């Protein structure tokens, strides 16, 4: 049975804009199935708004902050806010990532259900990562990811390409669970167990932006329950913004 969704949490709201928390398992927009619920329509109904435009989008499995514009005359301003904002995500990756900080860059081209790396004709994708925790016993790493570009699936693709796919990712994860380490030269290719999850453990955690000149807003959306067992020893608070430059 599909999950029932109601009473979405609003983390920021002004006269023209808002940030709300999307649960995992619900599409941001309407799909080809006209009977399928979507986050944007349900939120607009919940808030009884005559207009609500989704400024950014998240994958079906991804939870966290989604940016909306409430006034059609403010669409350009909303797009500018999105372009200049700092967007950070929380993710749980399979395996032990050796670097404390790293940046992944490539060119991506959209496909049907996934993206692929190309050497011409694609869009540049840049993601900066900071490792917050490593658990060698259970074989996972917890990271923050900062988007420098906004390509489809870019965080998921970058971690998979590096050899550490997001836990629960059915598209970019390992097709055979015994393969963990074989894509990664820093890990011996022996059989290893790694965590399981019902969905891809990726969460849109925080946004920092300037809506009004000289006034910075920092919004933090705590991760849902399925992240909790991975976050022991990690404080989810505004200090996480300081892990990255806010430029």
PDB file of C-alpha atoms in Angstrom:
ATOM      1  CA  UNK A   1       0.000   0.000   0.000  1.00  0.00           C
ATOM      2  CA  UNK A   2       1.325   3.507  -0.753  1.00  0.00           C
ATOM      3  CA  UNK A   3       2.200   5.761   2.123  1.00  0.00           C
ATOM      4  CA  UNK A   4      -0.289   8.420   3.125  1.00  0.00           C
ATOM      5  CA  UNK A   5       1.148  11.926   3.124  1.00  0.00           C
ATOM      6  CA  UNK A   6      -0.269  14.921   4.950  1.00  0.00           C
ATOM      7  CA  UNK A   7       0.761  17.811   7.192  1.00  0.00           C
ATOM      8  CA  UNK A   8       4.034  18.541   5.456  1.00  0.00           C
ATOM      9  CA  UNK A   9       6.497  20.534   7.530  1.00  0.00           C
ATOM     10  CA  UNK A  10       7.303  24.087   6.443  1.00  0.00           C
ATOM     11  CA  UNK A  11      10.817  25.203   7.406  1.00  0.00           C
ATOM     12  CA  UNK A  12      10.719  28.722   5.984  1.00  0.00           C
ATOM     13  CA  UNK A  13       8.008  30.941   4.576  1.00  0.00           C
ATOM     14  CA  UNK A  14       7.899  34.554   3.402  1.00  0.00           C
ATOM     15  CA  UNK A  15       5.330  36.486   1.401  1.00  0.00           C
ATOM     16  CA  UNK A  16       6.609  34.984  -1.842  1.00  0.00           C
ATOM     17  CA  UNK A  17       8.676  31.857  -1.103  1.00  0.00           C
ATOM     18  CA  UNK A  18       8.756  28.774   1.089  1.00  0.00           C
ATOM     19  CA  UNK A  19      10.842  25.697   1.836  1.00  0.00           C
ATOM     20  CA  UNK A  20       9.005  22.510   2.776  1.00  0.00           C
ATOM     21  CA  UNK A  21      10.113  18.970   3.608  1.00  0.00           C
ATOM     22  CA  UNK A  22       9.380  16.298   1.023  1.00  0.00           C
ATOM     23  CA  UNK A  23       9.193  12.757   2.415  1.00  0.00           C
ATOM     24  CA  UNK A  24      10.817   9.958   0.474  1.00  0.00           C
ATOM     25  CA  UNK A  25       8.582   7.873  -1.769  1.00  0.00           C
ATOM     26  CA  UNK A  26       6.465  10.660  -3.230  1.00  0.00           C
ATOM     27  CA  UNK A  27       7.174  12.438  -6.547  1.00  0.00           C
ATOM     28  CA  UNK A  28       7.695  16.196  -6.504  1.00  0.00           C
ATOM     29  CA  UNK A  29       5.529  16.745  -9.596  1.00  0.00           C
ATOM     30  CA  UNK A  30       2.565  15.106 -11.257  1.00  0.00           C
ATOM     31  CA  UNK A  31       3.434  11.927 -13.182  1.00  0.00           C
ATOM     32  CA  UNK A  32       1.867  10.131 -16.124  1.00  0.00           C
ATOM     33  CA  UNK A  33      -0.412   8.383 -13.629  1.00  0.00           C
ATOM     34  CA  UNK A  34      -3.055  11.035 -13.011  1.00  0.00           C
ATOM     35  CA  UNK A  35      -4.239   9.217  -9.880  1.00  0.00           C
ATOM     36  CA  UNK A  36      -0.839   9.285  -8.209  1.00  0.00           C
ATOM     37  CA  UNK A  37      -0.378  11.882  -5.501  1.00  0.00           C
ATOM     38  CA  UNK A  38       2.492  14.331  -5.777  1.00  0.00           C
ATOM     39  CA  UNK A  39       4.173  16.614  -3.269  1.00  0.00           C
ATOM     40  CA  UNK A  40       3.521  19.932  -5.029  1.00  0.00           C
ATOM     41  CA  UNK A  41      -0.235  19.447  -5.409  1.00  0.00           C
ATOM     42  CA  UNK A  42      -0.684  18.126  -1.885  1.00  0.00           C
ATOM     43  CA  UNK A  43       1.291  21.004  -0.371  1.00  0.00           C
ATOM     44  CA  UNK A  44      -0.645  23.587  -2.391  1.00  0.00           C
ATOM     45  CA  UNK A  45      -3.886  22.052  -1.118  1.00  0.00           C
ATOM     46  CA  UNK A  46      -2.589  21.912   2.466  1.00  0.00           C
ATOM     47  CA  UNK A  47      -1.694  25.616   2.417  1.00  0.00           C
ATOM     48  CA  UNK A  48      -4.742  26.632   0.354  1.00  0.00           C
ATOM     49  CA  UNK A  49      -2.618  28.601  -2.097  1.00  0.00           C
ATOM     50  CA  UNK A  50      -3.844  29.766  -5.525  1.00  0.00           C
ATOM     51  CA  UNK A  51      -0.338  29.399  -7.012  1.00  0.00           C
ATOM     52  CA  UNK A  52       2.641  27.276  -6.060  1.00  0.00           C
ATOM     53  CA  UNK A  53       5.594  26.673  -8.382  1.00  0.00           C
ATOM     54  CA  UNK A  54       8.335  24.157  -7.640  1.00  0.00           C
ATOM     55  CA  UNK A  55      11.696  25.877  -8.108  1.00  0.00           C
ATOM     56  CA  UNK A  56      13.890  22.809  -7.595  1.00  0.00           C
ATOM     57  CA  UNK A  57      13.183  19.105  -7.577  1.00  0.00           C
ATOM     58  CA  UNK A  58      14.269  15.970  -5.726  1.00  0.00           C
ATOM     59  CA  UNK A  59      14.296  12.353  -6.836  1.00  0.00           C
ATOM     60  CA  UNK A  60      11.464  10.091  -5.711  1.00  0.00           C
ATOM     61  CA  UNK A  61      13.538   8.442  -2.969  1.00  0.00           C
ATOM     62  CA  UNK A  62      15.264  11.624  -1.821  1.00  0.00           C
ATOM     63  CA  UNK A  63      13.820  13.413   1.197  1.00  0.00           C
ATOM     64  CA  UNK A  64      14.328  16.964   2.400  1.00  0.00           C
ATOM     65  CA  UNK A  65      13.979  20.600   1.427  1.00  0.00           C
ATOM     66  CA  UNK A  66      12.138  21.694  -1.700  1.00  0.00           C
ATOM     67  CA  UNK A  67      11.952  25.372  -2.700  1.00  0.00           C
ATOM     68  CA  UNK A  68       8.637  26.854  -3.866  1.00  0.00           C
ATOM     69  CA  UNK A  69       7.528  30.214  -5.247  1.00  0.00           C
ATOM     70  CA  UNK A  70       4.073  31.477  -4.244  1.00  0.00           C
ATOM     71  CA  UNK A  71       3.799  34.400  -6.670  1.00  0.00           C
ATOM     72  CA  UNK A  72       4.165  34.069 -10.467  1.00  0.00           C
ATOM     73  CA  UNK A  73       5.614  37.581 -10.614  1.00  0.00           C
ATOM     74  CA  UNK A  74       8.513  36.417  -8.419  1.00  0.00           C
ATOM     75  CA  UNK A  75       9.572  33.454 -10.563  1.00  0.00           C
ATOM     76  CA  UNK A  76      12.754  35.120 -11.844  1.00  0.00           C
ATOM     77  CA  UNK A  77      13.714  36.182  -8.337  1.00  0.00           C
ATOM     78  CA  UNK A  78      13.144  32.622  -7.110  1.00  0.00           C
ATOM     79  CA  UNK A  79      15.376  31.234  -9.853  1.00  0.00           C
ATOM     80  CA  UNK A  80      18.098  33.704  -8.876  1.00  0.00           C
ATOM     81  CA  UNK A  81      17.856  32.659  -5.221  1.00  0.00           C
ATOM     82  CA  UNK A  82      18.233  29.018  -6.237  1.00  0.00           C
ATOM     83  CA  UNK A  83      21.261  29.737  -8.449  1.00  0.00           C
ATOM     84  CA  UNK A  84      23.100  31.657  -5.728  1.00  0.00           C
ATOM     85  CA  UNK A  85      22.118  29.517  -2.731  1.00  0.00           C
ATOM     86  CA  UNK A  86      24.307  26.967  -0.963  1.00  0.00           C
ATOM     87  CA  UNK A  87      22.641  23.540  -1.047  1.00  0.00           C
ATOM     88  CA  UNK A  88      23.962  20.749   1.169  1.00  0.00           C
ATOM     89  CA  UNK A  89      22.853  17.130   1.250  1.00  0.00           C
ATOM     90  CA  UNK A  90      23.405  14.314   3.730  1.00  0.00           C
ATOM     91  CA  UNK A  91      24.152  10.837   2.408  1.00  0.00           C
ATOM     92  CA  UNK A  92      25.224   7.405   3.616  1.00  0.00           C
ATOM     93  CA  UNK A  93      27.670   5.686   1.262  1.00  0.00           C
ATOM     94  CA  UNK A  94      28.641   2.027   1.013  1.00  0.00           C
ATOM     95  CA  UNK A  95      32.230   1.419   2.089  1.00  0.00           C
ATOM     96  CA  UNK A  96      34.964   3.432   3.762  1.00  0.00           C
ATOM     97  CA  UNK A  97      35.946   6.555   1.848  1.00  0.00           C
ATOM     98  CA  UNK A  98      39.617   7.371   2.545  1.00  0.00           C
ATOM     99  CA  UNK A  99      39.607  11.129   1.822  1.00  0.00           C
ATOM    100  CA  UNK A 100      38.240  13.643   4.305  1.00  0.00           C
ATOM    101  CA  UNK A 101      37.352  16.066   1.506  1.00  0.00           C
ATOM    102  CA  UNK A 102      37.125  15.620  -2.255  1.00  0.00           C
ATOM    103  CA  UNK A 103      35.405  17.103  -5.284  1.00  0.00           C
ATOM    104  CA  UNK A 104      33.992  15.116  -8.186  1.00  0.00           C
ATOM    105  CA  UNK A 105      33.690  16.676 -11.651  1.00  0.00           C
ATOM    106  CA  UNK A 106      32.454  15.188 -14.913  1.00  0.00           C
ATOM    107  CA  UNK A 107      30.033  15.805 -17.767  1.00  0.00           C
ATOM    108  CA  UNK A 108      26.646  14.062 -17.602  1.00  0.00           C
ATOM    109  CA  UNK A 109      24.009  13.269 -20.175  1.00  0.00           C
ATOM    110  CA  UNK A 110      20.459  12.256 -19.327  1.00  0.00           C
ATOM    111  CA  UNK A 111      19.209   8.803 -20.191  1.00  0.00           C
ATOM    112  CA  UNK A 112      15.918   7.066 -19.488  1.00  0.00           C
ATOM    113  CA  UNK A 113      16.285   5.957 -15.870  1.00  0.00           C
ATOM    114  CA  UNK A 114      19.856   7.059 -15.244  1.00  0.00           C
ATOM    115  CA  UNK A 115      22.534   9.469 -16.355  1.00  0.00           C
ATOM    116  CA  UNK A 116      25.858   8.603 -17.930  1.00  0.00           C
ATOM    117  CA  UNK A 117      29.264  10.227 -18.121  1.00  0.00           C
ATOM    118  CA  UNK A 118      30.224  11.641 -21.513  1.00  0.00           C
ATOM    119  CA  UNK A 119      33.229  13.457 -22.936  1.00  0.00           C
ATOM    120  CA  UNK A 120      31.262  15.751 -25.242  1.00  0.00           C
ATOM    121  CA  UNK A 121      27.717  16.994 -25.451  1.00  0.00           C
ATOM    122  CA  UNK A 122      26.951  16.732 -21.742  1.00  0.00           C
ATOM    123  CA  UNK A 123      26.441  19.166 -18.870  1.00  0.00           C
ATOM    124  CA  UNK A 124      29.172  19.815 -16.331  1.00  0.00           C
ATOM    125  CA  UNK A 125      28.441  18.333 -12.891  1.00  0.00           C
ATOM    126  CA  UNK A 126      30.478  19.335  -9.830  1.00  0.00           C
ATOM    127  CA  UNK A 127      29.909  18.066  -6.283  1.00  0.00           C
ATOM    128  CA  UNK A 128      32.032  18.810  -3.225  1.00  0.00           C
ATOM    129  CA  UNK A 129      32.042  16.200  -0.438  1.00  0.00           C
ATOM    130  CA  UNK A 130      33.050  16.188   3.245  1.00  0.00           C
ATOM    131  CA  UNK A 131      33.202  12.910   5.193  1.00  0.00           C
ATOM    132  CA  UNK A 132      31.609  13.232   8.637  1.00  0.00           C
ATOM    133  CA  UNK A 133      31.950   9.644   9.843  1.00  0.00           C
ATOM    134  CA  UNK A 134      33.385   6.241   8.935  1.00  0.00           C
ATOM    135  CA  UNK A 135      32.152   2.984  10.438  1.00  0.00           C
ATOM    136  CA  UNK A 136      34.592   0.221   9.535  1.00  0.00           C
ATOM    137  CA  UNK A 137      32.653  -2.485  11.364  1.00  0.00           C
ATOM    138  CA  UNK A 138      29.431  -1.883   9.420  1.00  0.00           C
ATOM    139  CA  UNK A 139      31.279  -0.654   6.330  1.00  0.00           C
ATOM    140  CA  UNK A 140      29.733   2.733   5.599  1.00  0.00           C
ATOM    141  CA  UNK A 141      30.632   6.418   5.468  1.00  0.00           C
ATOM    142  CA  UNK A 142      28.423   9.427   6.207  1.00  0.00           C
ATOM    143  CA  UNK A 143      29.006  12.500   4.043  1.00  0.00           C
ATOM    144  CA  UNK A 144      27.860  15.994   3.346  1.00  0.00           C
ATOM    145  CA  UNK A 145      27.583  16.948  -0.310  1.00  0.00           C
ATOM    146  CA  UNK A 146      27.503  20.499  -1.648  1.00  0.00           C
ATOM    147  CA  UNK A 147      26.081  21.017  -5.112  1.00  0.00           C
ATOM    148  CA  UNK A 148      28.075  23.364  -7.325  1.00  0.00           C
ATOM    149  CA  UNK A 149      25.800  22.446 -10.245  1.00  0.00           C
ATOM    150  CA  UNK A 150      22.287  21.041 -10.297  1.00  0.00           C
ATOM    151  CA  UNK A 151      22.350  18.062 -12.635  1.00  0.00           C
ATOM    152  CA  UNK A 152      19.967  15.135 -12.416  1.00  0.00           C
ATOM    153  CA  UNK A 153      21.272  12.356 -10.127  1.00  0.00           C
ATOM    154  CA  UNK A 154      24.670  14.029  -9.831  1.00  0.00           C
ATOM    155  CA  UNK A 155      25.392  13.155  -6.166  1.00  0.00           C
ATOM    156  CA  UNK A 156      24.272   9.562  -6.680  1.00  0.00           C
ATOM    157  CA  UNK A 157      26.292   9.220  -9.872  1.00  0.00           C
ATOM    158  CA  UNK A 158      29.441  10.814  -8.467  1.00  0.00           C
ATOM    159  CA  UNK A 159      29.568   8.518  -5.433  1.00  0.00           C
ATOM    160  CA  UNK A 160      28.814   5.442  -7.517  1.00  0.00           C
ATOM    161  CA  UNK A 161      31.473   6.371 -10.069  1.00  0.00           C
ATOM    162  CA  UNK A 162      33.986   6.739  -7.232  1.00  0.00           C
ATOM    163  CA  UNK A 163      33.137   3.213  -6.030  1.00  0.00           C
ATOM    164  CA  UNK A 164      31.026   4.136  -2.978  1.00  0.00           C
ATOM    165  CA  UNK A 165      27.347   4.203  -4.035  1.00  0.00           C
ATOM    166  CA  UNK A 166      24.684   5.529  -1.720  1.00  0.00           C
ATOM    167  CA  UNK A 167      23.202   2.865   0.531  1.00  0.00           C
ATOM    168  CA  UNK A 168      19.842   1.701  -0.845  1.00  0.00           C
ATOM    169  CA  UNK A 169      20.369   3.145  -4.348  1.00  0.00           C
ATOM    170  CA  UNK A 170      18.710   0.672  -6.716  1.00  0.00           C
ATOM    171  CA  UNK A 171      19.932   2.439  -9.875  1.00  0.00           C
ATOM    172  CA  UNK A 172      23.570   3.311  -9.177  1.00  0.00           C
ATOM    173  CA  UNK A 173      24.304   0.793  -6.423  1.00  0.00           C
ATOM    174  CA  UNK A 174      26.104  -2.526  -6.806  1.00  0.00           C
ATOM    175  CA  UNK A 175      24.143  -5.057  -8.822  1.00  0.00           C
ATOM    176  CA  UNK A 176      25.866  -7.843  -6.877  1.00  0.00           C
ATOM    177  CA  UNK A 177      26.355  -7.082  -3.196  1.00  0.00           C
ATOM    178  CA  UNK A 178      29.590  -9.099  -3.166  1.00  0.00           C
ATOM    179  CA  UNK A 179      31.209  -6.559  -5.511  1.00  0.00           C
ATOM    180  CA  UNK A 180      31.834  -3.890  -2.884  1.00  0.00           C
ATOM    181  CA  UNK A 181      35.427  -2.807  -3.249  1.00  0.00           C
ATOM    182  CA  UNK A 182      36.023  -4.162  -6.734  1.00  0.00           C
ATOM    183  CA  UNK A 183      35.390  -0.739  -8.288  1.00  0.00           C
ATOM    184  CA  UNK A 184      37.593   0.917  -5.688  1.00  0.00           C
ATOM    185  CA  UNK A 185      41.353   0.421  -5.956  1.00  0.00           C
ATOM    186  CA  UNK A 186      41.779   1.390  -2.288  1.00  0.00           C
ATOM    187  CA  UNK A 187      39.722  -1.580  -1.074  1.00  0.00           C
ATOM    188  CA  UNK A 188      40.648  -5.237  -1.461  1.00  0.00           C
ATOM    189  CA  UNK A 189      38.124  -7.078  -3.673  1.00  0.00           C
ATOM    190  CA  UNK A 190      36.996  -9.615  -1.079  1.00  0.00           C
ATOM    191  CA  UNK A 191      33.466 -10.307   0.022  1.00  0.00           C
ATOM    192  CA  UNK A 192      32.126  -7.572   2.235  1.00  0.00           C
ATOM    193  CA  UNK A 193      28.793  -6.873   3.810  1.00  0.00           C
ATOM    194  CA  UNK A 194      27.419  -3.361   3.741  1.00  0.00           C
ATOM    195  CA  UNK A 195      24.276  -1.705   5.074  1.00  0.00           C
ATOM    196  CA  UNK A 196      20.874  -2.092   3.493  1.00  0.00           C
ATOM    197  CA  UNK A 197      18.051   0.411   3.264  1.00  0.00           C
ATOM    198  CA  UNK A 198      14.564   0.495   1.785  1.00  0.00           C
ATOM    199  CA  UNK A 199      15.433   3.618  -0.201  1.00  0.00           C
ATOM    200  CA  UNK A 200      18.431   5.637  -1.314  1.00  0.00           C
ATOM    201  CA  UNK A 201      19.782   7.363   1.804  1.00  0.00           C
ATOM    202  CA  UNK A 202      20.078  10.860   0.375  1.00  0.00           C
ATOM    203  CA  UNK A 203      18.527  13.861   2.139  1.00  0.00           C
ATOM    204  CA  UNK A 204      18.381  17.556   1.157  1.00  0.00           C
ATOM    205  CA  UNK A 205      19.615  18.795   4.511  1.00  0.00           C
ATOM    206  CA  UNK A 206      20.219  22.519   4.300  1.00  0.00           C
ATOM    207  CA  UNK A 207      20.025  25.695   2.255  1.00  0.00           C
ATOM    208  CA  UNK A 208      21.727  29.047   2.812  1.00  0.00           C
ATOM    209  CA  UNK A 209      20.611  32.034   0.749  1.00  0.00           C
ATOM    210  CA  UNK A 210      19.977  35.769   0.676  1.00  0.00           C
ATOM    211  CA  UNK A 211      16.358  36.658   0.011  1.00  0.00           C
ATOM    212  CA  UNK A 212      16.697  40.267   1.074  1.00  0.00           C
ATOM    213  CA  UNK A 213      19.867  42.286   0.599  1.00  0.00           C
ATOM    214  CA  UNK A 214      22.161  41.829   3.566  1.00  0.00           C
ATOM    215  CA  UNK A 215      19.985  39.218   5.285  1.00  0.00           C
ATOM    216  CA  UNK A 216      21.211  35.621   5.135  1.00  0.00           C
ATOM    217  CA  UNK A 217      18.823  32.750   5.802  1.00  0.00           C
ATOM    218  CA  UNK A 218      20.061  29.322   6.866  1.00  0.00           C
ATOM    219  CA  UNK A 219      17.525  26.520   6.822  1.00  0.00           C
ATOM    220  CA  UNK A 220      18.219  23.069   8.224  1.00  0.00           C
ATOM    221  CA  UNK A 221      15.867  20.095   7.807  1.00  0.00           C
ATOM    222  CA  UNK A 222      16.765  17.207  10.147  1.00  0.00           C
ATOM    223  CA  UNK A 223      16.950  13.806   8.420  1.00  0.00           C
ATOM    224  CA  UNK A 224      14.122  11.294   8.872  1.00  0.00           C
ATOM    225  CA  UNK A 225      14.114   8.194  11.047  1.00  0.00           C
ATOM    226  CA  UNK A 226      15.794   5.854   8.545  1.00  0.00           C
ATOM    227  CA  UNK A 227      19.010   7.902   8.832  1.00  0.00           C
ATOM    228  CA  UNK A 228      19.163   7.871  12.610  1.00  0.00           C
ATOM    229  CA  UNK A 229      21.078   4.629  13.184  1.00  0.00           C
ATOM    230  CA  UNK A 230      23.880   5.906  10.935  1.00  0.00           C
ATOM    231  CA  UNK A 231      24.264   9.281  12.639  1.00  0.00           C
ATOM    232  CA  UNK A 232      25.484   8.339  16.111  1.00  0.00           C
ATOM    233  CA  UNK A 233      28.160  10.836  17.115  1.00  0.00           C
ATOM    234  CA  UNK A 234      27.132  13.401  14.483  1.00  0.00           C
ATOM    235  CA  UNK A 235      25.428  16.646  15.516  1.00  0.00           C
ATOM    236  CA  UNK A 236      22.836  17.807  13.002  1.00  0.00           C
ATOM    237  CA  UNK A 237      22.879  21.533  13.634  1.00  0.00           C
ATOM    238  CA  UNK A 238      23.668  24.796  11.773  1.00  0.00           C
ATOM    239  CA  UNK A 239      27.406  24.322  12.372  1.00  0.00           C
ATOM    240  CA  UNK A 240      27.361  21.888   9.427  1.00  0.00           C
ATOM    241  CA  UNK A 241      27.122  24.868   7.086  1.00  0.00           C
ATOM    242  CA  UNK A 242      30.629  25.862   8.165  1.00  0.00           C
ATOM    243  CA  UNK A 243      32.021  22.685   6.568  1.00  0.00           C
ATOM    244  CA  UNK A 244      31.765  24.491   3.241  1.00  0.00           C
ATOM    245  CA  UNK A 245      32.441  27.974   2.012  1.00  0.00           C
ATOM    246  CA  UNK A 246      29.151  29.833   1.678  1.00  0.00           C
ATOM    247  CA  UNK A 247      30.207  31.369  -1.630  1.00  0.00           C
TER     248      UNK A 247
END
